[in-house]
């Protein structure tokens, strides 16, 4: 099993930046990819970005050019650098890890961007 702990969320003004972190523990050696999803209240959870064990990245169109996903294998941590944040309702960002075809989710970290 894989345990994920997110951190780095908070309140930021539009145009600002935040960096989210997701630390993985447990059966980390079999993780195929990790990533970030986000969910607003009453909305479906949506993909933000993913990164494979080989470093290949994928982004939602809405965040391309503004968000960067990266990983530090020495710390078993994935990051999401979010720049040029747009004003929006509060969303919870969730970290996901796929290990052996099974998905594991973190508890989420809240992000609010004020106008």
mmCIF file of N, CA and C in Angstrom:
data_model
loop_
_atom_site.group_PDB
_atom_site.id
_atom_site.type_symbol
_atom_site.label_atom_id
_atom_site.label_comp_id
_atom_site.label_asym_id
_atom_site.label_seq_id
_atom_site.Cartn_x
_atom_site.Cartn_y
_atom_site.Cartn_z
ATOM 1 N N UNK A 1 0.829 -1.198 0.000
ATOM 2 C CA UNK A 1 0.000 0.000 0.000
ATOM 3 C C UNK A 1 0.861 1.245 0.000
ATOM 4 N N UNK A 2 0.228 2.334 -0.427
ATOM 5 C CA UNK A 2 0.918 3.620 -0.506
ATOM 6 C C UNK A 2 0.166 4.635 0.335
ATOM 7 N N UNK A 3 0.889 5.392 1.102
ATOM 8 C CA UNK A 3 0.303 6.486 1.869
ATOM 9 C C UNK A 3 0.809 7.807 1.279
ATOM 10 N N UNK A 4 -0.118 8.755 1.164
ATOM 11 C CA UNK A 4 0.204 10.048 0.575
ATOM 12 C C UNK A 4 -0.194 11.158 1.532
ATOM 13 N N UNK A 5 0.677 12.123 1.689
ATOM 14 C CA UNK A 5 0.388 13.264 2.543
ATOM 15 C C UNK A 5 0.682 14.533 1.766
ATOM 16 N N UNK A 6 -0.366 15.333 1.546
ATOM 17 C CA UNK A 6 -0.217 16.592 0.818
ATOM 18 C C UNK A 6 0.001 17.740 1.782
ATOM 19 N N UNK A 7 0.618 18.769 1.272
ATOM 20 C CA UNK A 7 0.795 19.999 2.037
ATOM 21 C C UNK A 7 1.018 21.150 1.061
ATOM 22 N N UNK A 8 0.909 22.358 1.578
ATOM 23 C CA UNK A 8 1.221 23.527 0.768
ATOM 24 C C UNK A 8 0.036 24.346 0.317
ATOM 25 N N UNK A 9 -1.161 23.883 0.612
ATOM 26 C CA UNK A 9 -2.324 24.656 0.206
ATOM 27 C C UNK A 9 -2.491 25.899 1.052
ATOM 28 N N UNK A 10 -3.442 26.724 0.667
ATOM 29 C CA UNK A 10 -3.708 27.936 1.436
ATOM 30 C C UNK A 10 -4.457 28.955 0.629
ATOM 31 N N UNK A 11 -4.427 30.174 1.108
ATOM 32 C CA UNK A 11 -5.097 31.301 0.457
ATOM 33 C C UNK A 11 -4.053 32.158 -0.241
ATOM 34 N N UNK A 12 -4.312 32.475 -1.484
ATOM 35 C CA UNK A 12 -3.381 33.290 -2.254
ATOM 36 C C UNK A 12 -4.178 34.242 -3.144
ATOM 37 N N UNK A 13 -3.597 35.365 -3.437
ATOM 38 C CA UNK A 13 -4.264 36.326 -4.324
ATOM 39 C C UNK A 13 -4.081 35.907 -5.783
ATOM 40 N N UNK A 14 -5.009 36.313 -6.589
ATOM 41 C CA UNK A 14 -4.918 36.039 -8.021
ATOM 42 C C UNK A 14 -3.593 36.576 -8.560
ATOM 43 N N UNK A 15 -2.982 35.792 -9.408
ATOM 44 C CA UNK A 15 -1.684 36.144 -9.952
ATOM 45 C C UNK A 15 -0.517 35.616 -9.151
ATOM 46 N N UNK A 16 -0.801 35.133 -7.967
ATOM 47 C CA UNK A 16 0.236 34.619 -7.092
ATOM 48 C C UNK A 16 0.586 33.174 -7.377
ATOM 49 N N UNK A 17 1.404 32.623 -6.505
ATOM 50 C CA UNK A 17 1.899 31.264 -6.685
ATOM 51 C C UNK A 17 1.776 30.465 -5.397
ATOM 52 N N UNK A 18 1.675 29.163 -5.589
ATOM 53 C CA UNK A 18 1.710 28.217 -4.477
ATOM 54 C C UNK A 18 2.437 26.974 -4.950
ATOM 55 N N UNK A 19 3.065 26.287 -4.023
ATOM 56 C CA UNK A 19 3.661 25.004 -4.347
ATOM 57 C C UNK A 19 3.096 23.941 -3.413
ATOM 58 N N UNK A 20 2.494 22.956 -4.037
ATOM 59 C CA UNK A 20 1.956 21.829 -3.279
ATOM 60 C C UNK A 20 2.984 20.703 -3.260
ATOM 61 N N UNK A 21 2.987 19.976 -2.165
ATOM 62 C CA UNK A 21 3.879 18.822 -2.035
ATOM 63 C C UNK A 21 3.064 17.590 -1.682
ATOM 64 N N UNK A 22 3.528 16.460 -2.148
ATOM 65 C CA UNK A 22 2.884 15.186 -1.830
ATOM 66 C C UNK A 22 3.981 14.180 -1.514
ATOM 67 N N UNK A 23 4.046 13.784 -0.260
ATOM 68 C CA UNK A 23 5.057 12.825 0.174
ATOM 69 C C UNK A 23 4.461 11.428 0.206
ATOM 70 N N UNK A 24 5.141 10.501 -0.455
ATOM 71 C CA UNK A 24 4.668 9.119 -0.534
ATOM 72 C C UNK A 24 5.476 8.218 0.386
ATOM 73 N N UNK A 25 4.798 7.257 0.955
ATOM 74 C CA UNK A 25 5.472 6.246 1.776
ATOM 75 C C UNK A 25 4.774 4.907 1.563
ATOM 76 N N UNK A 26 5.422 3.857 1.992
ATOM 77 C CA UNK A 26 4.856 2.528 1.794
ATOM 78 C C UNK A 26 5.487 1.849 0.602
ATOM 79 N N UNK A 27 4.669 1.233 -0.225
ATOM 80 C CA UNK A 27 5.157 0.460 -1.383
ATOM 81 C C UNK A 27 5.449 1.387 -2.555
ATOM 82 N N UNK A 28 6.419 2.246 -2.362
ATOM 83 C CA UNK A 28 6.671 3.298 -3.345
ATOM 84 C C UNK A 28 7.442 2.813 -4.553
ATOM 85 N N UNK A 29 8.092 1.680 -4.450
ATOM 86 C CA UNK A 29 8.951 1.233 -5.540
ATOM 87 C C UNK A 29 8.158 0.761 -6.742
ATOM 88 N N UNK A 30 6.876 0.478 -6.543
ATOM 89 C CA UNK A 30 6.046 0.000 -7.644
ATOM 90 C C UNK A 30 5.123 1.078 -8.188
ATOM 91 N N UNK A 31 5.357 2.300 -7.791
ATOM 92 C CA UNK A 31 4.501 3.391 -8.261
ATOM 93 C C UNK A 31 4.785 3.666 -9.732
ATOM 94 N N UNK A 32 3.732 3.626 -10.552
ATOM 95 C CA UNK A 32 3.864 3.883 -11.983
ATOM 96 C C UNK A 32 3.849 5.380 -12.279
ATOM 97 N N UNK A 33 2.900 6.062 -11.688
ATOM 98 C CA UNK A 33 2.838 7.497 -11.861
ATOM 99 C C UNK A 33 2.179 8.123 -10.651
ATOM 100 N N UNK A 34 2.415 9.397 -10.505
ATOM 101 C CA UNK A 34 1.762 10.200 -9.478
ATOM 102 C C UNK A 34 1.191 11.437 -10.133
ATOM 103 N N UNK A 35 0.302 12.073 -9.436
ATOM 104 C CA UNK A 35 -0.284 13.263 -10.044
ATOM 105 C C UNK A 35 -1.157 14.025 -9.086
ATOM 106 N N UNK A 36 -1.816 15.008 -9.648
ATOM 107 C CA UNK A 36 -2.702 15.879 -8.889
ATOM 108 C C UNK A 36 -4.042 15.983 -9.588
ATOM 109 N N UNK A 37 -5.073 15.919 -8.795
ATOM 110 C CA UNK A 37 -6.429 16.208 -9.230
ATOM 111 C C UNK A 37 -6.957 17.323 -8.337
ATOM 112 N N UNK A 38 -8.022 17.945 -8.766
ATOM 113 C CA UNK A 38 -8.647 18.968 -7.935
ATOM 114 C C UNK A 38 -10.155 18.857 -8.037
ATOM 115 N N UNK A 39 -10.799 19.359 -6.996
ATOM 116 C CA UNK A 39 -12.250 19.255 -6.939
ATOM 117 C C UNK A 39 -12.832 20.456 -6.219
ATOM 118 N N UNK A 40 -13.780 21.108 -6.872
ATOM 119 C CA UNK A 40 -14.541 22.175 -6.242
ATOM 120 C C UNK A 40 -15.811 21.574 -5.655
ATOM 121 N N UNK A 41 -16.349 22.258 -4.673
ATOM 122 C CA UNK A 41 -17.557 21.768 -4.011
ATOM 123 C C UNK A 41 -18.671 21.567 -5.024
ATOM 124 N N UNK A 42 -19.236 20.393 -5.049
ATOM 125 C CA UNK A 42 -20.337 20.104 -5.949
ATOM 126 C C UNK A 42 -19.927 19.780 -7.376
ATOM 127 N N UNK A 43 -18.634 19.744 -7.612
ATOM 128 C CA UNK A 43 -18.125 19.455 -8.950
ATOM 129 C C UNK A 43 -17.388 18.125 -8.956
ATOM 130 N N UNK A 44 -17.172 17.622 -10.157
ATOM 131 C CA UNK A 44 -16.402 16.394 -10.281
ATOM 132 C C UNK A 44 -14.921 16.662 -10.093
ATOM 133 N N UNK A 45 -14.246 15.647 -9.630
ATOM 134 C CA UNK A 45 -12.802 15.745 -9.501
ATOM 135 C C UNK A 45 -12.189 15.739 -10.902
ATOM 136 N N UNK A 46 -11.219 16.610 -11.133
ATOM 137 C CA UNK A 46 -10.636 16.726 -12.465
ATOM 138 C C UNK A 46 -9.118 16.634 -12.414
ATOM 139 N N UNK A 47 -8.581 16.116 -13.491
ATOM 140 C CA UNK A 47 -7.140 15.972 -13.598
ATOM 141 C C UNK A 47 -6.472 17.332 -13.700
ATOM 142 N N UNK A 48 -5.367 17.476 -12.999
ATOM 143 C CA UNK A 48 -4.550 18.677 -13.125
ATOM 144 C C UNK A 48 -3.250 18.325 -13.858
ATOM 145 N N UNK A 49 -2.509 17.373 -13.326
ATOM 146 C CA UNK A 49 -1.234 16.983 -13.933
ATOM 147 C C UNK A 49 -0.796 15.632 -13.407
ATOM 148 N N UNK A 50 -0.032 14.925 -14.223
ATOM 149 C CA UNK A 50 0.556 13.658 -13.790
ATOM 150 C C UNK A 50 2.010 13.594 -14.218
ATOM 151 N N UNK A 51 2.758 12.740 -13.542
ATOM 152 C CA UNK A 51 4.154 12.503 -13.897
ATOM 153 C C UNK A 51 4.443 11.021 -13.694
ATOM 154 N N UNK A 52 5.054 10.410 -14.708
ATOM 155 C CA UNK A 52 5.354 8.987 -14.626
ATOM 156 C C UNK A 52 6.664 8.764 -13.869
ATOM 157 N N UNK A 53 6.944 7.510 -13.597
ATOM 158 C CA UNK A 53 8.189 7.174 -12.918
ATOM 159 C C UNK A 53 9.390 7.565 -13.777
ATOM 160 N N UNK A 54 9.165 7.641 -15.086
ATOM 161 C CA UNK A 54 10.247 8.048 -15.972
ATOM 162 C C UNK A 54 10.327 9.539 -16.204
ATOM 163 N N UNK A 55 9.413 10.279 -15.595
ATOM 164 C CA UNK A 55 9.465 11.728 -15.689
ATOM 165 C C UNK A 55 8.592 12.347 -16.761
ATOM 166 N N UNK A 56 7.815 11.522 -17.457
ATOM 167 C CA UNK A 56 6.922 12.072 -18.472
ATOM 168 C C UNK A 56 5.758 12.779 -17.793
ATOM 169 N N UNK A 57 5.442 13.967 -18.283
ATOM 170 C CA UNK A 57 4.387 14.759 -17.658
ATOM 171 C C UNK A 57 3.186 14.941 -18.571
ATOM 172 N N UNK A 58 2.061 15.216 -17.943
ATOM 173 C CA UNK A 58 0.822 15.459 -18.668
ATOM 174 C C UNK A 58 0.044 16.506 -17.893
ATOM 175 N N UNK A 59 -0.549 17.469 -18.618
ATOM 176 C CA UNK A 59 -1.262 18.550 -17.958
ATOM 177 C C UNK A 59 -2.653 18.731 -18.556
ATOM 178 N N UNK A 60 -3.553 19.185 -17.713
ATOM 179 C CA UNK A 60 -4.838 19.634 -18.219
ATOM 180 C C UNK A 60 -4.606 20.913 -19.019
ATOM 181 N N UNK A 61 -5.400 21.102 -20.064
ATOM 182 C CA UNK A 61 -5.223 22.291 -20.904
ATOM 183 C C UNK A 61 -5.350 23.578 -20.086
ATOM 184 N N UNK A 62 -6.189 23.545 -19.087
ATOM 185 C CA UNK A 62 -6.471 24.765 -18.317
ATOM 186 C C UNK A 62 -5.279 25.228 -17.476
ATOM 187 N N UNK A 63 -4.293 24.356 -17.280
ATOM 188 C CA UNK A 63 -3.154 24.741 -16.437
ATOM 189 C C UNK A 63 -1.831 24.756 -17.204
ATOM 190 N N UNK A 64 -1.846 24.358 -18.442
ATOM 191 C CA UNK A 64 -0.606 24.333 -19.228
ATOM 192 C C UNK A 64 0.015 25.709 -19.287
ATOM 193 N N UNK A 65 1.312 25.736 -19.068
ATOM 194 C CA UNK A 65 2.037 26.997 -19.093
ATOM 195 C C UNK A 65 2.048 27.729 -17.760
ATOM 196 N N UNK A 66 1.199 27.292 -16.827
ATOM 197 C CA UNK A 66 1.136 27.955 -15.522
ATOM 198 C C UNK A 66 1.553 27.023 -14.382
ATOM 199 N N UNK A 67 1.247 25.757 -14.520
ATOM 200 C CA UNK A 67 1.561 24.772 -13.482
ATOM 201 C C UNK A 67 2.688 23.864 -13.952
ATOM 202 N N UNK A 68 3.506 23.430 -13.012
ATOM 203 C CA UNK A 68 4.582 22.495 -13.311
ATOM 204 C C UNK A 68 4.597 21.395 -12.267
ATOM 205 N N UNK A 69 4.545 20.165 -12.742
ATOM 206 C CA UNK A 69 4.649 19.022 -11.851
ATOM 207 C C UNK A 69 6.071 18.480 -11.915
ATOM 208 N N UNK A 70 6.581 18.094 -10.769
ATOM 209 C CA UNK A 70 7.938 17.549 -10.712
ATOM 210 C C UNK A 70 8.011 16.539 -9.567
ATOM 211 N N UNK A 71 9.092 15.793 -9.553
ATOM 212 C CA UNK A 71 9.244 14.810 -8.489
ATOM 213 C C UNK A 71 10.688 14.748 -8.020
ATOM 214 N N UNK A 72 10.852 14.489 -6.748
ATOM 215 C CA UNK A 72 12.167 14.280 -6.157
ATOM 216 C C UNK A 72 12.183 12.853 -5.640
ATOM 217 N N UNK A 73 12.824 11.996 -6.393
ATOM 218 C CA UNK A 73 12.817 10.577 -6.035
ATOM 219 C C UNK A 73 13.569 10.298 -4.742
ATOM 220 N N UNK A 74 14.507 11.157 -4.400
ATOM 221 C CA UNK A 74 15.258 10.948 -3.162
ATOM 222 C C UNK A 74 14.384 11.204 -1.936
ATOM 223 N N UNK A 75 13.346 12.019 -2.132
ATOM 224 C CA UNK A 75 12.440 12.344 -1.032
ATOM 225 C C UNK A 75 11.076 11.689 -1.209
ATOM 226 N N UNK A 76 10.918 10.927 -2.293
ATOM 227 C CA UNK A 76 9.626 10.288 -2.579
ATOM 228 C C UNK A 76 8.499 11.310 -2.556
ATOM 229 N N UNK A 77 8.759 12.440 -3.166
ATOM 230 C CA UNK A 77 7.820 13.557 -3.111
ATOM 231 C C UNK A 77 7.557 14.099 -4.512
ATOM 232 N N UNK A 78 6.307 14.426 -4.744
ATOM 233 C CA UNK A 78 5.890 15.079 -5.984
ATOM 234 C C UNK A 78 5.430 16.484 -5.648
ATOM 235 N N UNK A 79 5.761 17.415 -6.521
ATOM 236 C CA UNK A 79 5.415 18.812 -6.306
ATOM 237 C C UNK A 79 4.512 19.314 -7.428
ATOM 238 N N UNK A 80 3.729 20.296 -7.096
ATOM 239 C CA UNK A 80 2.948 21.004 -8.113
ATOM 240 C C UNK A 80 3.178 22.493 -7.885
ATOM 241 N N UNK A 81 3.960 23.078 -8.758
ATOM 242 C CA UNK A 81 4.198 24.516 -8.707
ATOM 243 C C UNK A 81 3.100 25.201 -9.499
ATOM 244 N N UNK A 82 2.362 26.056 -8.850
ATOM 245 C CA UNK A 82 1.233 26.724 -9.474
ATOM 246 C C UNK A 82 1.522 28.219 -9.535
ATOM 247 N N UNK A 83 1.634 28.737 -10.726
ATOM 248 C CA UNK A 83 1.908 30.157 -10.940
ATOM 249 C C UNK A 83 0.728 30.810 -11.652
ATOM 250 N N UNK A 84 0.697 32.114 -11.584
ATOM 251 C CA UNK A 84 -0.353 32.886 -12.265
ATOM 252 C C UNK A 84 -1.731 32.335 -11.933
ATOM 253 N N UNK A 85 -1.946 32.148 -10.657
ATOM 254 C CA UNK A 85 -3.209 31.562 -10.232
ATOM 255 C C UNK A 85 -4.367 32.503 -10.544
ATOM 256 N N UNK A 86 -5.454 31.904 -10.974
ATOM 257 C CA UNK A 86 -6.641 32.672 -11.350
ATOM 258 C C UNK A 86 -7.646 32.657 -10.197
ATOM 259 N N UNK A 87 -8.398 33.743 -10.050
ATOM 260 C CA UNK A 87 -9.398 33.760 -8.980
ATOM 261 C C UNK A 87 -10.446 32.681 -9.208
ATOM 262 N N UNK A 88 -10.770 31.960 -8.197
ATOM 263 C CA UNK A 88 -11.717 30.862 -8.321
ATOM 264 C C UNK A 88 -12.205 30.462 -6.945
ATOM 265 N N UNK A 89 -13.282 29.682 -6.955
ATOM 266 C CA UNK A 89 -13.802 29.157 -5.701
ATOM 267 C C UNK A 89 -12.792 28.172 -5.117
ATOM 268 N N UNK A 90 -12.929 27.928 -3.861
ATOM 269 C CA UNK A 90 -12.037 27.007 -3.172
ATOM 270 C C UNK A 90 -12.079 25.624 -3.810
ATOM 271 N N UNK A 91 -10.909 25.087 -4.031
ATOM 272 C CA UNK A 91 -10.788 23.728 -4.545
ATOM 273 C C UNK A 91 -9.874 22.931 -3.633
ATOM 274 N N UNK A 92 -10.147 21.676 -3.571
ATOM 275 C CA UNK A 92 -9.271 20.770 -2.831
ATOM 276 C C UNK A 92 -8.410 20.030 -3.844
ATOM 277 N N UNK A 93 -7.128 20.081 -3.640
ATOM 278 C CA UNK A 93 -6.178 19.399 -4.508
ATOM 279 C C UNK A 93 -5.789 18.065 -3.863
ATOM 280 N N UNK A 94 -5.934 17.025 -4.653
ATOM 281 C CA UNK A 94 -5.637 15.684 -4.178
ATOM 282 C C UNK A 94 -4.447 15.104 -4.932
ATOM 283 N N UNK A 95 -3.591 14.478 -4.194
ATOM 284 C CA UNK A 95 -2.480 13.743 -4.786
ATOM 285 C C UNK A 95 -2.928 12.307 -5.045
ATOM 286 N N UNK A 96 -2.484 11.758 -6.155
ATOM 287 C CA UNK A 96 -2.793 10.371 -6.484
ATOM 288 C C UNK A 96 -1.520 9.640 -6.853
ATOM 289 N N UNK A 97 -1.471 8.372 -6.481
ATOM 290 C CA UNK A 97 -0.362 7.506 -6.887
ATOM 291 C C UNK A 97 -0.943 6.206 -7.413
ATOM 292 N N UNK A 98 -0.413 5.770 -8.540
ATOM 293 C CA UNK A 98 -0.829 4.495 -9.114
ATOM 294 C C UNK A 98 0.259 3.476 -8.866
ATOM 295 N N UNK A 99 -0.075 2.470 -8.117
ATOM 296 C CA UNK A 99 0.893 1.438 -7.759
ATOM 297 C C UNK A 99 0.334 0.079 -8.147
ATOM 298 N N UNK A 100 0.947 -0.523 -9.131
ATOM 299 C CA UNK A 100 0.502 -1.832 -9.578
ATOM 300 C C UNK A 100 -0.924 -1.820 -10.099
ATOM 301 N N UNK A 101 -1.331 -0.708 -10.683
ATOM 302 C CA UNK A 101 -2.680 -0.614 -11.233
ATOM 303 C C UNK A 101 -3.729 -0.159 -10.239
ATOM 304 N N UNK A 102 -3.327 0.060 -9.034
ATOM 305 C CA UNK A 102 -4.280 0.510 -8.008
ATOM 306 C C UNK A 102 -3.992 1.959 -7.661
ATOM 307 N N UNK A 103 -5.053 2.735 -7.532
ATOM 308 C CA UNK A 103 -4.894 4.146 -7.218
ATOM 309 C C UNK A 103 -5.022 4.436 -5.737
ATOM 310 N N UNK A 104 -4.168 5.286 -5.253
ATOM 311 C CA UNK A 104 -4.202 5.730 -3.866
ATOM 312 C C UNK A 104 -4.328 7.251 -3.856
ATOM 313 N N UNK A 105 -5.133 7.748 -2.930
ATOM 314 C CA UNK A 105 -5.380 9.184 -2.831
ATOM 315 C C UNK A 105 -4.895 9.716 -1.499
ATOM 316 N N UNK A 106 -4.437 10.951 -1.529
ATOM 317 C CA UNK A 106 -4.144 11.655 -0.301
ATOM 318 C C UNK A 106 -5.414 12.255 0.275
ATOM 319 N N UNK A 107 -5.260 12.943 1.390
ATOM 320 C CA UNK A 107 -6.439 13.506 2.058
ATOM 321 C C UNK A 107 -6.864 14.833 1.465
ATOM 322 N N UNK A 108 -6.002 15.418 0.650
ATOM 323 C CA UNK A 108 -6.333 16.676 -0.005
ATOM 324 C C UNK A 108 -5.806 17.889 0.745
ATOM 325 N N UNK A 109 -5.544 18.920 -0.016
ATOM 326 C CA UNK A 109 -5.134 20.198 0.557
ATOM 327 C C UNK A 109 -5.911 21.304 -0.141
ATOM 328 N N UNK A 110 -6.402 22.239 0.618
ATOM 329 C CA UNK A 110 -7.329 23.235 0.096
ATOM 330 C C UNK A 110 -6.583 24.439 -0.480
ATOM 331 N N UNK A 111 -7.051 24.893 -1.611
ATOM 332 C CA UNK A 111 -6.482 26.070 -2.262
ATOM 333 C C UNK A 111 -7.603 27.053 -2.576
ATOM 334 N N UNK A 112 -7.413 28.277 -2.141
ATOM 335 C CA UNK A 112 -8.363 29.349 -2.437
ATOM 336 C C UNK A 112 -7.605 30.493 -3.076
ATOM 337 N N UNK A 113 -8.098 30.952 -4.215
ATOM 338 C CA UNK A 113 -7.479 32.066 -4.921
ATOM 339 C C UNK A 113 -8.457 33.231 -4.906
ATOM 340 N N UNK A 114 -8.070 34.292 -4.239
ATOM 341 C CA UNK A 114 -8.946 35.450 -4.117
ATOM 342 C C UNK A 114 -8.670 36.454 -5.220
ATOM 343 N N UNK A 115 -9.680 37.197 -5.561
ATOM 344 C CA UNK A 115 -9.529 38.195 -6.640
ATOM 345 C C UNK A 115 -9.042 39.528 -6.087
#
